[in-house]
Coordinates of C-alpha atoms in Angstrom, one line a residue:
P1 CA 18.7 -7.0 -18.2
F2 CA 21.7 -8.1 -16.3
K3 CA 24.1 -10.1 -18.5
Q4 CA 27.2 -12.1 -17.5
Q5 CA 30.2 -10.2 -18.6
R6 CA 33.5 -11.7 -19.7
L7 CA 36.5 -9.5 -18.8
N8 CA 39.8 -9.6 -20.6
A9 CA 42.3 -11.6 -18.5
W10 CA 45.6 -13.3 -18.9
Q11 CA 45.3 -17.0 -18.2
P12 CA 48.8 -18.5 -18.4
I13 CA 49.1 -22.2 -19.4
L14 CA 51.8 -23.8 -17.2
T15 CA 53.5 -25.9 -19.8
P16 CA 56.6 -28.0 -18.7
T17 CA 58.9 -25.6 -20.6
W18 CA 57.5 -22.6 -18.6
V19 CA 57.7 -24.4 -15.3
I20 CA 61.2 -25.7 -15.8
S21 CA 62.4 -22.3 -17.1
T22 CA 60.9 -20.4 -14.1
F23 CA 62.4 -22.7 -11.5
L24 CA 65.8 -22.5 -13.3
L25 CA 65.6 -18.7 -13.5
I26 CA 64.8 -18.4 -9.7
G27 CA 67.7 -20.7 -8.9
I28 CA 70.2 -18.8 -11.1
I29 CA 69.2 -15.5 -9.4
F30 CA 68.9 -16.7 -5.8
I31 CA 72.1 -18.7 -5.4
P32 CA 74.5 -15.9 -6.4
V33 CA 72.6 -13.4 -4.2
G34 CA 72.7 -15.8 -1.3
V35 CA 76.4 -16.5 -1.8
T36 CA 77.1 -12.7 -1.8
L37 CA 75.0 -12.1 1.4
L38 CA 76.6 -15.0 3.2
N39 CA 80.1 -13.8 2.2
Q40 CA 79.3 -10.3 3.5
S41 CA 78.0 -11.8 6.8
N42 CA 81.1 -14.0 7.2
N43 CA 83.3 -10.9 6.7
V44 CA 81.8 -9.2 9.8
V45 CA 83.9 -9.7 12.9
E46 CA 82.0 -10.1 16.1
E47 CA 83.0 -10.7 19.7
S48 CA 80.8 -10.9 22.7
Y49 CA 81.1 -11.3 26.5
M50 CA 78.3 -12.2 28.8
Y51 CA 78.8 -10.4 32.1
D52 CA 75.6 -11.2 34.0
G53 CA 73.2 -14.1 33.9
A54 CA 73.2 -17.9 34.2
G55 CA 76.0 -18.4 31.7
A56 CA 78.2 -15.4 32.8
V57 CA 81.9 -16.0 32.5
N58 CA 82.6 -14.7 36.0
A59 CA 80.6 -13.3 38.9
D60 CA 82.3 -9.9 39.1
C61 CA 79.4 -8.0 37.5
K62 CA 76.5 -10.1 38.7
I63 CA 73.8 -8.3 40.7
T64 CA 70.5 -9.4 42.2
A65 CA 68.8 -6.1 42.7
N66 CA 68.4 -2.8 40.7
N67 CA 70.5 0.3 41.2
V68 CA 73.3 -1.2 43.3
E69 CA 76.1 0.5 41.4
K70 CA 78.4 -2.5 41.4
L71 CA 81.7 -1.6 39.7
C72 CA 83.5 -4.2 37.6
Q73 CA 85.6 -4.6 34.5
I74 CA 85.5 -7.1 31.7
E75 CA 88.0 -7.8 28.8
I76 CA 87.1 -8.9 25.3
N77 CA 89.8 -10.8 23.4
V78 CA 89.7 -9.9 19.7
T79 CA 90.5 -12.8 17.5
K80 CA 90.5 -11.1 14.1
D81 CA 91.4 -7.6 12.9
M82 CA 88.5 -5.2 13.3
K83 CA 88.4 -2.1 11.1
A84 CA 86.9 1.1 12.5
P85 CA 84.2 2.0 13.2
V86 CA 83.7 -0.9 15.7
Y87 CA 80.2 -0.8 17.1
V88 CA 79.4 -1.6 20.7
Y89 CA 76.1 -3.1 21.8
Y90 CA 74.5 -4.4 24.9
E91 CA 72.4 -7.6 24.5
L92 CA 69.6 -8.7 26.7
T93 CA 67.9 -12.1 26.8
N94 CA 64.5 -13.1 28.1
F95 CA 63.3 -9.5 28.2
Y96 CA 59.9 -9.2 26.5
Q97 CA 59.7 -5.6 25.2
N98 CA 57.0 -6.8 22.8
H99 CA 54.5 -7.5 25.6
R100 CA 51.2 -5.8 24.8
K101 CA 50.8 -3.9 28.1
Y102 CA 54.5 -2.9 28.0
V103 CA 54.4 -1.6 24.5
K104 CA 51.3 0.5 25.2
S105 CA 52.6 2.1 28.4
L106 CA 53.9 5.4 27.2
S107 CA 52.7 8.9 26.2
F108 CA 53.8 10.0 22.8
A109 CA 52.7 13.6 23.4
Q110 CA 54.7 13.8 26.7
L111 CA 57.8 12.4 24.9
R112 CA 57.4 15.2 22.3
G113 CA 57.5 17.7 25.1
E114 CA 53.9 18.7 24.8
A115 CA 51.7 19.7 27.8
V116 CA 49.5 16.8 28.8
T117 CA 46.9 16.5 31.6
A118 CA 47.1 14.2 34.6
D119 CA 44.2 12.1 33.2
E120 CA 45.9 11.7 29.8
I121 CA 49.1 10.6 31.5
H122 CA 47.3 8.1 33.7
E123 CA 45.4 6.7 30.7
D124 CA 48.4 6.4 28.4
C125 CA 51.0 5.2 30.9
K126 CA 49.1 3.0 33.3
P127 CA 50.1 1.2 35.4
L128 CA 53.1 3.5 36.0
D129 CA 52.5 7.3 35.9
K130 CA 53.5 8.4 39.4
V131 CA 56.1 7.6 41.9
T132 CA 56.5 8.4 45.6
D133 CA 59.9 9.8 46.7
S134 CA 61.7 9.1 50.0
S135 CA 59.9 11.9 51.8
G136 CA 56.5 10.4 50.8
T137 CA 55.7 13.1 48.2
E138 CA 53.9 11.8 45.1
L139 CA 55.6 12.9 41.9
T140 CA 54.5 12.7 38.3
L141 CA 56.9 10.7 36.1
N142 CA 58.2 12.5 33.0
P143 CA 58.4 10.4 30.9
C144 CA 55.9 8.0 32.3
G145 CA 55.1 4.4 31.5
L146 CA 56.7 1.0 31.7
I147 CA 59.1 1.4 28.8
A148 CA 60.8 4.6 30.0
N149 CA 61.0 3.5 33.6
S150 CA 62.6 0.1 32.9
F151 CA 65.5 1.8 31.1
F152 CA 68.7 -0.2 30.8
N153 CA 70.9 1.8 33.2
D154 CA 74.2 -0.1 33.3
K155 CA 76.9 2.5 32.7
I156 CA 79.3 1.0 30.1
S157 CA 82.5 2.8 29.1
L158 CA 85.8 2.0 27.6
A159 CA 88.5 1.5 30.3
N160 CA 91.2 4.1 30.2
A161 CA 94.7 4.6 31.7
T162 CA 93.1 5.5 35.1
S163 CA 91.0 2.4 35.3
T164 CA 91.8 -0.6 37.5
P165 CA 93.4 -2.4 35.8
P166 CA 94.3 0.2 33.2
G167 CA 92.6 -0.2 29.8
N168 CA 93.9 0.5 26.3
P169 CA 94.1 4.3 26.1
T170 CA 94.6 4.2 22.3
F171 CA 90.9 3.4 21.8
G172 CA 89.8 6.7 23.3
P173 CA 86.4 7.3 24.9
L174 CA 83.4 5.5 23.5
D175 CA 81.7 7.7 20.9
Q176 CA 78.0 7.8 21.8
T177 CA 76.8 10.3 19.2
N178 CA 74.7 9.5 16.1
I179 CA 73.6 6.1 17.5
A180 CA 69.9 6.8 17.2
W181 CA 67.6 7.4 14.2
E182 CA 67.8 11.0 13.2
S183 CA 64.0 11.1 12.7
D184 CA 63.5 9.9 16.3
I185 CA 65.9 12.6 17.7
N186 CA 64.3 15.4 15.7
D187 CA 60.6 14.5 15.6
K188 CA 59.7 12.1 18.4
F189 CA 61.6 13.3 21.5
A190 CA 61.8 16.8 23.0
N191 CA 62.2 18.2 26.5
P192 CA 59.1 19.7 28.1
E193 CA 57.8 23.2 27.4
G194 CA 59.6 25.6 29.8
F195 CA 62.9 23.7 29.7
K196 CA 65.9 26.0 29.1
Q197 CA 69.6 25.7 29.4
K198 CA 72.7 27.9 28.8
E199 CA 76.4 27.1 28.8
C200 CA 78.4 28.9 31.4
E201 CA 82.0 29.2 32.6
C202 CA 83.9 26.2 33.8
P203 CA 84.7 25.0 36.4
V204 CA 81.5 25.7 38.2
T205 CA 82.3 27.7 41.3
S206 CA 80.6 30.2 43.5
T207 CA 81.5 32.9 41.0
S208 CA 80.5 31.2 37.8
C209 CA 76.9 30.6 36.6
T210 CA 75.7 32.8 39.5
D211 CA 74.3 35.3 37.0
L212 CA 72.0 32.4 35.8
C213 CA 71.4 30.1 38.7
G214 CA 68.7 31.3 41.1
V215 CA 67.9 34.2 38.8
T216 CA 66.8 33.1 35.3
Y217 CA 67.6 29.4 35.9
D218 CA 66.7 27.2 38.9
C219 CA 69.7 24.9 38.2
N220 CA 67.7 22.0 39.7
G221 CA 68.9 18.4 39.6
P222 CA 71.0 15.7 41.3
N223 CA 74.3 16.5 39.7
G224 CA 75.0 19.2 42.3
V225 CA 78.3 21.1 42.2
T226 CA 79.2 24.4 43.8
G227 CA 77.3 27.2 42.1
G228 CA 73.6 26.3 42.5
N229 CA 73.6 22.7 41.2
A230 CA 74.6 23.6 37.7
Y231 CA 75.7 20.7 35.6
E232 CA 79.3 19.9 34.6
D233 CA 79.8 17.5 31.7
N234 CA 83.2 15.8 31.3
S235 CA 82.1 12.7 29.6
M236 CA 84.3 13.3 26.5
G237 CA 87.4 14.3 28.4
T238 CA 86.8 18.0 28.4
S239 CA 84.5 19.9 30.8
T240 CA 81.5 21.8 29.7
C241 CA 79.2 23.5 32.2
W242 CA 75.5 24.4 32.0
A243 CA 72.9 26.2 33.9
Y244 CA 69.4 24.8 33.3
Q245 CA 65.8 24.8 34.4
Y246 CA 62.9 22.4 34.2
P247 CA 59.3 23.3 34.7
D248 CA 57.3 22.0 37.7
D249 CA 60.4 20.3 39.1
A250 CA 58.9 20.1 42.6
T251 CA 56.0 17.9 41.5
T252 CA 57.7 16.0 38.7
Q253 CA 60.4 13.4 38.5
Y254 CA 62.3 13.7 35.3
L255 CA 64.3 11.1 33.5
F256 CA 67.7 12.6 34.6
E257 CA 66.5 12.3 38.2
S258 CA 65.5 8.7 37.8
Y259 CA 68.7 7.7 36.0
P260 CA 71.4 10.2 37.0
L261 CA 74.3 8.0 36.1
I262 CA 73.3 7.7 32.4
I263 CA 71.1 10.8 31.7
A264 CA 72.4 14.3 31.8
P265 CA 70.1 17.2 32.8
A266 CA 71.7 19.6 30.4
G267 CA 74.1 19.6 27.5
P268 CA 74.0 18.6 23.9
S269 CA 71.6 15.7 24.5
P270 CA 69.8 16.4 27.8
N271 CA 67.1 14.3 29.5
V272 CA 64.9 12.5 26.9
K273 CA 67.2 13.7 24.0
N274 CA 69.7 11.2 25.3
E275 CA 70.3 8.7 22.4
L276 CA 70.7 5.7 24.6
F277 CA 67.2 6.4 26.0
I278 CA 65.9 6.9 22.5
N279 CA 67.3 3.6 21.3
W280 CA 65.7 1.9 24.4
M281 CA 62.3 3.4 23.5
R282 CA 62.3 1.7 20.1
T283 CA 61.0 -1.6 21.5
A284 CA 62.4 -4.9 20.2
G285 CA 60.2 -7.6 18.7
L286 CA 61.9 -10.6 20.2
P287 CA 63.0 -11.4 23.8
T288 CA 66.7 -11.5 22.8
F289 CA 67.8 -8.2 21.4
R290 CA 70.7 -5.7 21.1
K291 CA 70.8 -2.0 21.4
L292 CA 73.6 0.2 20.1
I293 CA 75.5 2.2 22.7
G294 CA 78.4 3.6 20.8
S295 CA 81.4 3.1 18.6
I296 CA 85.2 2.7 18.8
D297 CA 86.7 4.9 16.1
T298 CA 90.1 3.1 16.1
D299 CA 91.1 -0.1 14.3
I300 CA 91.5 -3.1 16.6
K301 CA 94.2 -5.7 15.8
A302 CA 93.8 -9.4 16.3
G303 CA 95.2 -10.4 19.7
E304 CA 94.4 -7.0 21.3
K305 CA 92.1 -6.8 24.3
V306 CA 89.3 -4.3 24.8
Y307 CA 88.5 -3.4 28.4
F308 CA 85.1 -2.1 29.5
D309 CA 84.3 -0.5 32.9
I310 CA 80.8 -1.3 34.0
N311 CA 78.7 0.2 36.7
A312 CA 76.0 -2.5 37.0
N313 CA 72.5 -1.4 38.0
F314 CA 70.1 -3.4 35.7
D315 CA 69.0 -6.6 37.4
V316 CA 68.4 -9.6 35.1
A317 CA 68.2 -12.3 37.8
S318 CA 64.6 -11.4 38.5
F319 CA 63.5 -12.5 35.0
E320 CA 66.2 -15.1 34.4
G321 CA 67.8 -13.1 31.7
S322 CA 71.4 -12.3 30.8
K323 CA 73.4 -9.2 29.8
S324 CA 76.3 -9.2 27.3
I325 CA 78.5 -6.7 25.6
V326 CA 79.0 -7.2 21.9
I327 CA 81.5 -5.5 19.7
S328 CA 81.1 -5.9 15.9
T329 CA 82.1 -4.5 12.6
V330 CA 79.5 -4.1 9.8
S331 CA 79.3 -4.6 6.1
W332 CA 77.4 -2.7 3.5
F333 CA 74.5 -5.1 4.2
G334 CA 74.6 -4.6 8.0
G335 CA 75.8 -6.8 10.9
K336 CA 76.4 -10.5 11.1
N337 CA 73.3 -12.4 9.9
P338 CA 74.0 -15.6 8.0
F339 CA 70.4 -16.7 8.0
L340 CA 69.3 -14.6 5.0
G341 CA 72.1 -15.7 2.8
Q342 CA 71.6 -19.3 3.7
S343 CA 67.9 -19.0 3.0
Y344 CA 68.5 -17.6 -0.5
I345 CA 71.0 -20.4 -1.3
A346 CA 68.5 -23.1 0.0
V347 CA 65.6 -21.8 -2.0
G348 CA 67.7 -21.4 -5.1
S349 CA 69.1 -24.9 -4.7
V350 CA 65.7 -26.4 -4.3
C351 CA 64.5 -24.6 -7.4
V352 CA 67.4 -25.8 -9.5
G353 CA 66.9 -29.3 -8.2
L354 CA 63.2 -29.2 -9.2
A355 CA 64.1 -27.8 -12.6
L356 CA 66.5 -30.7 -13.2
I357 CA 63.9 -33.3 -11.9
F358 CA 61.1 -31.9 -14.1
G359 CA 63.5 -31.6 -17.1
I360 CA 64.6 -35.2 -16.9
K361 CA 61.0 -36.3 -16.4
H362 CA 59.9 -34.3 -19.5
M363 CA 62.7 -35.7 -21.6
V364 CA 62.3 -39.4 -20.5
S365 CA 58.5 -39.5 -20.3
P366 CA 56.9 -36.5 -22.1
R367 CA 53.2 -36.0 -22.1
K368 CA 51.0 -34.3 -24.7
L369 CA 49.5 -31.0 -23.6
G370 CA 45.8 -31.3 -23.1
D371 CA 45.7 -35.1 -23.2
T372 CA 42.3 -36.0 -21.7
R373 CA 43.5 -39.4 -20.6
Y374 CA 45.2 -37.7 -17.6
L375 CA 42.0 -35.9 -16.5

């Protein structure tokens, strides 16, 4: 017959000594940890500049429509020494990347470069899987979906000696390599099957790349230069030329065609391998968020000014948001975040306070353990 079983178990008795010791131990651990984290956060130097939105410092960069290519320049005054690398972010407010329909509107298979059917694309990316071009031709978006096709496309670069006004040339070009997660770059994003590219002679002229363009490479794309629309990349100060080919280009609008100012059709990080795009696709959980866009690999002294050239295309007025550029150093714990350190200190202080209160109560008015009068 069934019998009630008694299992071995540890049933602690919370005596005053145990309770007081536990609270005291938590306080002794939490307070030093909180002080350390807060100190690390305070050592991080951070400067920001809002260049579009309701609280923007000036109206030079403000836009009220997408893709207007408004050129402007901002300057950030550095108040404390910043040791390299100095990381550069853009910050958006009131943009809800965590909306359920927005988060679901993408095709993971398509982003990995796999062949997908029209029905699969429609189901995964609704309500945005196709677009109609200026001639009325309906094109399939690659990548499709709301996330990929709301990409932040303000072009932000460090102002140099040729800018107006001239920037600080000692800071060099903005380093936009190694800004995305390595696992995302290697495993989650790939160009479509049939994409191929090959480096060719620079500068691109009628006599260079001709053995590739129109023969083994279509060299399609918006960055047209003499020699069959091959691509010339001079983003890092030196020119590199590429011949390239994308499959089904006549019926597909690729990312580099949607955002030609930001996304290169060929090169080290072409199309969906662009790290700015990869960072954008890692959706934020809150409506105010930052995305890393590069780093400055030179120390910046207090009192110096950092100039940024901006080609503004991303409209925030339509959703009452704002855009800012943030430059920041980091500590071994990450960026500036005083909340965690303050939380540890607060919890530790409360625990020490409770330990003192319970200890005084136990010494002044002790109570016998198991006294039935208190039941």
